[in-house]
Structure formats: C-alpha cells, structure tokens
Short mmCIF file of C-alpha atoms and ligand atoms in Angstrom, two decimals:
data_model
loop_
_atom_site.label_atom_id
_atom_site.label_comp_id
_atom_site.label_asym_id
_atom_site.label_seq_id
_atom_site.Cartn_x
_atom_site.Cartn_y
_atom_site.Cartn_z
CA MET A 1 -0.12 -0.11 0.07
CA THR A 2 1.19 3.39 -1.10
CA THR A 3 -0.45 6.95 -0.15
CA VAL A 4 -0.83 9.52 -2.74
CA ALA A 5 1.45 12.25 -2.35
CA PRO A 6 -0.28 15.45 -1.98
CA LEU A 7 -0.47 18.17 -4.36
CA ARG A 8 0.84 21.29 -3.63
CA ASN A 9 0.56 23.62 -6.52
CA LEU A 10 -1.40 22.41 -10.49
CA ILE A 11 1.21 23.92 -12.73
CA SER A 12 1.89 21.28 -15.21
CA ILE A 13 0.94 17.81 -15.89
CA GLU A 14 4.37 17.05 -15.51
CA ASP A 15 4.44 17.40 -12.10
CA LEU A 16 1.90 14.53 -11.42
CA ASP A 17 2.13 10.94 -10.95
CA ALA A 18 -0.83 8.76 -12.20
CA ASP A 19 -1.90 8.01 -8.91
CA GLN A 20 -2.85 12.26 -8.09
CA VAL A 21 -4.54 11.69 -11.70
CA GLU A 22 -6.62 9.11 -10.31
CA LEU A 23 -7.75 10.66 -7.50
CA ILE A 24 -8.70 13.98 -9.06
CA LEU A 25 -10.73 12.38 -11.73
CA ASP A 26 -12.32 10.14 -8.67
CA THR A 27 -12.69 13.60 -6.32
CA ALA A 28 -14.40 15.01 -9.93
CA GLU A 29 -16.72 12.14 -10.12
CA GLN A 30 -17.99 12.92 -6.31
CA LEU A 31 -17.99 16.13 -7.13
CA ARG A 32 -20.24 16.41 -10.45
CA GLU A 33 -23.19 15.45 -9.05
CA ILE A 34 -23.77 18.53 -6.39
CA ALA A 35 -24.32 20.25 -10.12
CA GLU A 36 -27.74 18.39 -9.96
CA ARG A 37 -28.49 19.01 -6.83
CA PRO A 38 -31.32 22.19 -6.15
CA ILE A 39 -28.66 24.06 -3.97
CA LYS A 40 -25.31 23.49 -6.04
CA LYS A 41 -22.85 24.58 -3.48
CA VAL A 42 -21.43 22.44 -0.18
CA PRO A 43 -19.28 24.32 2.68
CA THR A 44 -16.00 22.36 2.22
CA LEU A 45 -13.82 26.04 1.61
CA ARG A 46 -16.02 27.94 3.99
CA GLY A 47 -13.96 31.11 4.92
CA ARG A 48 -11.29 30.29 2.39
CA THR A 49 -10.63 32.69 -0.19
CA VAL A 50 -9.23 32.34 -3.71
CA CYS A 51 -8.14 35.14 -6.27
CA ASN A 52 -8.85 34.25 -10.59
CA LEU A 53 -5.82 36.94 -11.83
CA PHE A 54 -6.77 36.19 -15.20
CA LEU A 55 -3.65 38.42 -17.31
CA GLU A 56 -5.10 37.15 -21.14
CA ASP A 57 -8.73 36.79 -22.03
CA SER A 58 -10.73 33.37 -21.45
CA THR A 59 -14.55 32.71 -21.03
CA ARG A 60 -15.00 29.18 -20.10
CA THR A 61 -11.75 28.60 -17.58
CA ARG A 62 -12.26 32.09 -15.55
CA LEU A 63 -16.11 30.89 -16.06
CA SER A 64 -15.52 27.76 -14.31
CA PHE A 65 -12.99 28.60 -11.68
CA ASP A 66 -15.76 31.00 -10.33
CA ILE A 67 -18.25 28.97 -10.17
CA ALA A 68 -16.23 25.91 -8.94
CA ALA A 69 -14.90 28.31 -5.92
CA LYS A 70 -17.98 29.23 -4.97
CA ARG A 71 -20.10 26.23 -5.09
CA LEU A 72 -17.31 25.13 -2.75
CA SER A 73 -18.46 27.98 -0.35
CA ALA A 74 -15.21 29.85 -0.82
CA ASP A 75 -14.84 33.92 -1.07
CA VAL A 76 -13.80 34.63 -4.67
CA MET A 77 -11.74 37.33 -6.18
CA ASN A 78 -11.81 37.81 -9.47
CA PHE A 79 -8.78 40.04 -10.59
CA SER A 80 -8.17 40.96 -14.45
CA ALA A 81 -5.06 43.20 -16.09
CA LYS A 82 -7.84 45.34 -17.94
CA GLY A 83 -8.85 47.62 -14.56
CA SER A 84 -5.86 46.70 -12.51
CA SER A 85 -2.57 48.39 -11.83
CA VAL A 86 -1.23 45.93 -13.64
CA SER A 87 -2.42 47.96 -16.91
CA LYS A 88 -0.39 50.92 -15.24
CA GLY A 89 2.52 48.81 -15.47
CA GLU A 90 3.14 46.95 -12.13
CA SER A 91 5.37 44.44 -12.23
CA PHE A 92 4.72 41.20 -11.83
CA LYS A 93 6.42 40.33 -8.84
CA ASP A 94 4.63 43.75 -6.92
CA THR A 95 1.13 42.41 -8.01
CA ALA A 96 2.06 39.00 -6.23
CA LEU A 97 3.41 40.44 -2.77
CA THR A 98 0.52 42.79 -2.96
CA LEU A 99 -1.58 39.27 -3.35
CA LYS A 100 0.33 38.13 -0.42
CA ALA A 101 -0.34 40.66 1.91
CA MET A 102 -4.07 40.09 1.67
CA GLY A 103 -3.65 36.31 2.72
CA LEU A 104 -5.70 34.90 0.65
CA ASP A 105 -5.88 30.83 0.41
CA ALA A 106 -5.32 30.11 -3.63
CA VAL A 107 -4.11 31.84 -6.81
CA VAL A 108 -5.76 30.61 -10.17
CA VAL A 109 -3.51 32.63 -12.59
CA ARG A 110 -3.85 32.23 -16.36
CA SER A 111 -1.23 34.59 -18.17
CA HIS A 112 0.38 35.30 -21.93
CA SER A 113 3.77 34.01 -20.55
CA SER A 114 4.57 30.48 -20.47
CA GLY A 115 6.13 30.14 -16.97
CA ALA A 116 4.13 32.95 -15.15
CA PRO A 117 2.41 30.32 -12.36
CA LEU A 118 5.87 28.77 -11.47
CA GLN A 119 7.50 32.56 -10.91
CA LEU A 120 3.95 33.09 -8.71
CA SER A 121 4.45 30.37 -7.06
CA ARG A 122 7.98 31.60 -5.92
CA TYR A 123 6.43 34.38 -4.10
CA LEU A 124 3.63 32.87 -2.70
CA ASP A 125 3.25 30.53 -0.21
CA VAL A 126 -0.08 29.23 -0.83
CA PRO A 127 -1.37 26.83 -3.79
CA VAL A 128 -1.17 28.20 -7.24
CA LEU A 129 -3.33 26.51 -9.75
CA ASN A 130 -1.98 27.32 -13.91
CA ALA A 131 -5.11 28.47 -15.61
CA GLY A 132 -2.94 28.11 -19.14
CA ASP A 133 0.33 29.75 -19.39
CA GLY A 134 1.39 30.81 -23.05
CA TRP A 135 2.01 28.08 -25.34
CA HIS A 136 3.27 25.93 -22.08
CA GLN A 137 0.60 24.12 -20.19
CA HIS A 138 -3.02 24.05 -19.40
CA PRO A 139 -3.17 21.26 -16.93
CA THR A 140 -6.94 21.75 -16.11
CA GLN A 141 -8.33 21.60 -19.38
CA ALA A 142 -5.97 18.51 -20.10
CA LEU A 143 -7.54 16.53 -16.68
CA LEU A 144 -11.28 17.72 -17.51
CA ASP A 145 -11.06 16.34 -21.08
CA ILE A 146 -9.37 12.99 -19.98
CA PHE A 147 -12.10 13.04 -16.75
CA THR A 148 -14.72 13.30 -20.25
CA MET A 149 -12.90 10.47 -21.85
CA ARG A 150 -13.04 8.41 -19.00
CA ARG A 151 -17.03 8.83 -18.73
CA HIS A 152 -17.61 8.35 -21.84
CA LEU A 153 -15.15 5.05 -23.16
CA GLY A 154 -15.13 3.15 -19.69
CA ARG A 155 -10.92 3.63 -19.53
CA LEU A 156 -8.21 5.61 -20.40
CA ALA A 157 -5.57 2.53 -21.11
CA GLY A 158 -5.05 1.40 -24.87
CA LEU A 159 -7.64 4.49 -25.41
CA LYS A 160 -6.59 5.64 -29.02
CA VAL A 161 -6.83 9.69 -29.29
CA ALA A 162 -6.06 11.78 -32.28
CA ILE A 163 -5.43 15.43 -31.48
CA VAL A 164 -5.64 17.16 -35.09
CA GLY A 165 -4.56 21.49 -35.31
CA ASP A 166 -2.87 23.53 -34.51
CA VAL A 167 -0.42 22.22 -32.20
CA LEU A 168 2.67 24.29 -32.61
CA HIS A 169 0.53 27.71 -30.42
CA SER A 170 -1.23 25.16 -28.17
CA ARG A 171 -0.62 24.52 -24.83
CA VAL A 172 -3.84 22.48 -24.39
CA ALA A 173 -1.84 19.80 -26.54
CA ARG A 174 1.12 19.96 -24.46
CA SER A 175 -0.80 19.31 -21.45
CA GLU A 176 -3.03 16.22 -23.54
CA VAL A 177 -0.22 14.68 -24.75
CA GLN A 178 1.54 14.23 -20.89
CA ALA A 179 -1.96 13.41 -19.55
CA LEU A 180 -2.75 10.86 -21.99
CA LYS A 181 0.48 9.18 -22.36
CA LEU A 182 0.66 8.83 -18.23
CA MET A 183 -2.78 7.57 -18.18
CA GLY A 184 -1.76 5.01 -20.98
CA ALA A 185 -3.81 6.01 -23.99
CA GLU A 186 -2.01 6.12 -27.43
CA VAL A 187 -1.70 9.56 -28.69
CA THR A 188 -1.11 10.64 -32.96
CA LEU A 189 -0.91 14.86 -33.83
CA VAL A 190 -2.28 15.39 -37.21
CA ALA A 191 -1.12 18.78 -38.26
CA PRO A 192 -0.14 20.54 -41.54
CA PRO A 193 4.20 20.37 -40.99
CA THR A 194 4.08 24.22 -40.19
CA LEU A 195 1.48 24.03 -37.29
CA LEU A 196 4.12 20.72 -35.62
CA PRO A 197 6.08 22.40 -32.57
CA PRO A 198 10.02 22.06 -34.00
CA ALA A 199 11.05 19.07 -31.43
CA VAL A 200 7.97 17.00 -31.62
CA GLU A 201 9.86 13.63 -31.95
CA THR A 202 11.03 13.97 -28.30
CA TRP A 203 7.09 14.46 -27.61
CA GLY A 204 7.14 10.03 -27.35
CA VAL A 205 4.14 10.04 -29.47
CA GLU A 206 3.23 9.41 -33.17
CA VAL A 207 2.62 12.07 -35.80
CA ALA A 208 0.58 12.08 -38.99
CA ALA A 209 0.05 14.43 -41.85
CA GLY A 210 -3.73 14.48 -42.33
CA PRO A 211 -6.42 12.76 -40.65
CA ASP A 212 -8.30 10.52 -43.05
CA GLU A 213 -6.32 7.13 -42.46
CA LEU A 214 -6.90 7.34 -38.67
CA LEU A 215 -10.20 8.20 -38.54
CA PRO A 216 -11.38 4.44 -38.64
CA GLU A 217 -9.62 3.41 -34.91
CA LEU A 218 -10.14 5.96 -33.22
CA ASP A 219 -11.88 6.67 -30.00
CA VAL A 220 -11.60 9.69 -29.64
CA LEU A 221 -11.32 13.06 -32.10
CA TYR A 222 -9.62 16.15 -30.39
CA VAL A 223 -9.91 19.19 -32.54
CA LEU A 224 -8.04 22.28 -31.80
CA ARG A 225 -8.88 25.67 -32.31
CA VAL A 226 -6.21 27.26 -35.44
CA GLN A 227 -5.19 29.92 -32.45
CA ARG A 228 -4.59 33.16 -35.13
CA GLU A 229 -4.06 35.70 -32.29
CA ARG A 230 -0.64 33.36 -32.05
CA MET A 231 0.20 33.71 -35.92
CA HIS A 232 2.01 36.45 -37.21
CA ARG A 233 2.80 34.97 -40.44
CA GLY A 234 0.69 32.91 -42.68
CA PHE A 235 0.96 28.74 -41.57
CA PHE A 236 -1.35 27.82 -44.08
CA PRO A 237 -2.80 29.18 -47.48
CA SER A 238 -6.28 29.97 -46.59
CA SER A 239 -8.95 29.06 -43.95
CA ARG A 240 -10.81 27.25 -46.62
CA GLU A 241 -7.31 25.38 -47.91
CA TYR A 242 -7.11 24.24 -43.68
CA ALA A 243 -10.81 23.04 -43.83
CA ARG A 244 -10.43 21.15 -46.65
CA PHE A 245 -6.92 18.99 -45.41
CA TRP A 246 -7.57 19.14 -41.53
CA GLY A 247 -11.24 20.58 -40.45
CA ILE A 248 -12.94 18.11 -39.35
CA ASP A 249 -16.55 17.66 -41.25
CA GLY A 250 -19.35 15.20 -41.75
CA PRO A 251 -17.93 12.86 -44.37
CA ARG A 252 -15.38 12.69 -41.90
CA MET A 253 -16.82 12.41 -38.57
CA ASP A 254 -18.67 9.50 -40.72
CA MET A 255 -15.49 7.29 -41.01
CA LEU A 256 -15.13 7.27 -36.90
CA LYS A 257 -16.56 3.99 -35.07
CA PRO A 258 -20.06 4.67 -33.72
CA GLU A 259 -18.86 4.79 -29.99
CA ALA A 260 -15.82 7.50 -31.15
CA ILE A 261 -16.29 10.87 -29.89
CA VAL A 262 -15.59 14.79 -31.28
CA MET A 263 -13.90 16.86 -28.50
CA HIS A 264 -12.44 20.24 -28.88
CA PRO A 265 -11.82 22.87 -25.59
CA GLY A 266 -13.37 25.92 -27.49
CA PRO A 267 -13.48 28.16 -28.25
CA MET A 268 -14.19 26.90 -31.90
CA ASN A 269 -14.10 28.72 -35.14
CA ARG A 270 -17.00 26.96 -36.82
CA GLY A 271 -16.25 26.36 -40.62
CA VAL A 272 -12.46 26.33 -40.16
CA GLU A 273 -11.21 23.07 -37.77
CA ILE A 274 -14.66 21.92 -36.81
CA THR A 275 -17.81 22.66 -39.04
CA GLY A 276 -21.05 23.30 -37.09
CA ASP A 277 -23.00 20.55 -37.95
CA VAL A 278 -20.30 18.10 -36.38
CA ALA A 279 -19.83 20.53 -33.11
CA ASP A 280 -23.88 19.77 -32.54
CA SER A 281 -24.05 16.63 -33.47
CA ASP A 282 -24.25 13.45 -30.96
CA ARG A 283 -20.80 12.67 -31.32
CA SER A 284 -19.49 15.95 -29.95
CA VAL A 285 -18.93 16.22 -26.26
CA ILE A 286 -18.04 19.76 -26.48
CA VAL A 287 -20.73 21.30 -24.60
CA GLU A 288 -20.17 18.73 -21.37
CA GLN A 289 -16.23 19.21 -21.49
CA VAL A 290 -18.05 22.49 -20.15
CA THR A 291 -19.51 21.05 -17.54
CA ASN A 292 -16.83 18.79 -16.59
CA GLY A 293 -14.31 21.23 -16.15
CA ILE A 294 -16.55 23.14 -12.85
CA ALA A 295 -16.09 19.83 -11.43
CA ILE A 296 -12.46 19.32 -12.39
CA ARG A 297 -11.85 22.76 -10.70
CA MET A 298 -13.78 21.51 -7.89
CA ALA A 299 -11.74 18.61 -7.29
CA CYS A 300 -8.14 20.31 -7.87
CA LEU A 301 -9.34 23.42 -5.47
CA TYR A 302 -10.85 20.72 -2.64
CA LEU A 303 -7.65 18.92 -2.72
CA LEU A 304 -5.25 21.57 -2.79
CA LEU A 305 -6.99 23.64 -0.37
CA GLY A 306 -9.34 21.62 1.89
CA GLY A 307 -8.48 17.80 1.54
CA HIS A 308 -5.66 16.71 3.54
CA GLU A 309 -7.26 13.30 3.21
CA GLN A 310 -4.71 10.82 1.51
CA ARG A 311 -5.95 8.01 -0.30
CA ASP A 312 -4.50 4.14 -0.36
CA THR A 313 -4.22 2.49 -3.45
CA ASP A 314 -3.07 -1.12 -3.69
C1 NCD B 1 -7.58 26.71 -24.90
C2 NCD B 1 -6.65 28.01 -24.39
O1 NCD B 1 -7.50 28.97 -24.15
O2 NCD B 1 -5.88 27.73 -24.14
N1 NCD B 1 -9.19 27.36 -24.34
C3 NCD B 1 -9.55 27.28 -22.96
O3 NCD B 1 -9.22 27.11 -22.27
N2 NCD B 1 -11.07 25.98 -23.19
C4 NCD B 1 -7.88 26.71 -26.29
C5 NCD B 1 -7.85 27.31 -27.07
O4 NCD B 1 -7.79 28.99 -26.71
O5 NCD B 1 -8.12 27.54 -28.16
#
C-alpha cells in the first residue's frame, strides 16, 4: 500500500503521477453530482479565499474556476489585467506581493507568459493553479478532457486519440499529450507541418500529416482551435484550404467508429477546424467538457486547499 502524494500546486501535468491524476478524476466524479442538486453548494471551503488572476482573455476557464470555488463556498476575488494596476505597468512581482499581503488561500492564474504560474508560486506560500500560460501548459483543461473521455469510454488505458490542428501554439495539446501518455492512451498528432512544434519527436507520440487514414481506428477525435492571435505569419494558404485538408466535417465524422467521440476545448472557429454540424452532432461532447470543467476545478481546489485527506492505493 502506498499513499497518494499530496498536491501543493497545479502548474504542469508533468508534476503529477498517475495516482494523483486518478485521485483528481475520482474526486471530480463525486463532486459532479453537486451540480444536479437544487442547491448547488457545499460548505467545504467556507472561510477560504481564492483569487482568480486572469491576465489573458478567457470565457470557459475563468467562469468555471469562479463557479467551482463558489460551489465549494469559498470567497472569490476576480482580478484581470484590465482595470488593475497591471495596466499601469506594475511588475508581476509587485502584483504577487500585493496578493500575498491580502492573505489569500489560493491563486488561479492565466497569463500570456509561459512560466508565469511557476514564478508566482515562488513569491507566494499558498497553492497556485495554472489556468493556462502562454504556449506551455493548461493542466485543468487536460484533466477535464481525460475525465470526459473516461466517463464516455469507461477507460483511458489503450484509448486511441488523435489531436488534430494547431499543435504548435497549443498549451492544451502539450498538457493533453502528457496526461494521455501518463494514463496509458495512444496519441497521434495530426497537423500541417508548419503547425507542428520543432522538437515534436521528443513528445513520444505518433505524427500524421492528415486525419483520413486514422479516423476508422480512433476512440477520440480531439480538434484544436486555429490560434490566429498567436500567428504572425502565414502558416497555411487560407482557411478554406485548412478546412479542406485538416478540418473535421460530416464526411470525416462518418468515418469514425460508432462509439467514438469528438472533442474541442473551445472557443471554436466553426467552418475552419470543425463544421457546425459536427460540433452540434450527438458525437460531440464539447458542451459536456464545459460542465465537467467545473467538477475538475472543484476537485483541484478541494485537494489543494481543503482535502488533507490522503487516499490509499493498492
Ligand atoms: C484553450 C486555451 O485558452 O488555451 N481554451 C480554453 O481554455 N477553453 C484553447 C484555445 O484557446 O484554443
């Protein structure tokens, strides 16, 4: 019997082992049921204060961290670059020291800069949760995605997953590949050569130029957004060309096995990487990913802040 090592921060999937990931998924499974109650609140984190520090735009992640903390009865401070002294040029260190002086219990941070959450964790003595940093990591997205896969397909080990699209700019892809490999899934990246990261061979996954040959084998087709805000040159000729070669449309979806699922982290460029009929089809679990995101973020907050309980594993 070994005990699961307690979580101190959640900065990268690389910091987790398989037992810790399973503990997060199992905790989320228990907490998910709170969303189905008429009163969607438990007192677990009453008297604790969570700060959401969002220095880059976000809809789903920001709202779901907010709801997650509130469902656990924590007090929540929402802080964004716009409207704060960050827009007056205050340094990251001074912002961090200000947060420290407020006596917070946890900080959730999203930033354009890779490494910002790690840096913040060095200034603070409370848990830091990475809500997406640059091109680096987005651990709670990967956790909610594998949670969604496990709920639908009953397992993670041995699943065949293709991640299609703009891998180069995607922190989701980086976290997703690490989480899937850790849990024993088989991953293939599918992207135009210009949208693959330079050292992709070090990721330890298969790489394919197009999706068509893979589709009949897959359990999960994970579609990434074309991240135009991070593109400062032409990575492909046109959106129409991208959609034709790498976009997921009805005919491509029909090549999947009947039980295979289609996922996307959102926000979607409908008509580019995914067509509306695929996004809205009964194969798509995209809306459910958002619901599961709340349960995963509740589990992470609970384990980092409240749950000093440990779990025994065989
Ligand atoms: C992702 C992100 O911000 O990295 N979105 C999200 O958190 N739901 C993916 C993306 O923006 O494409």
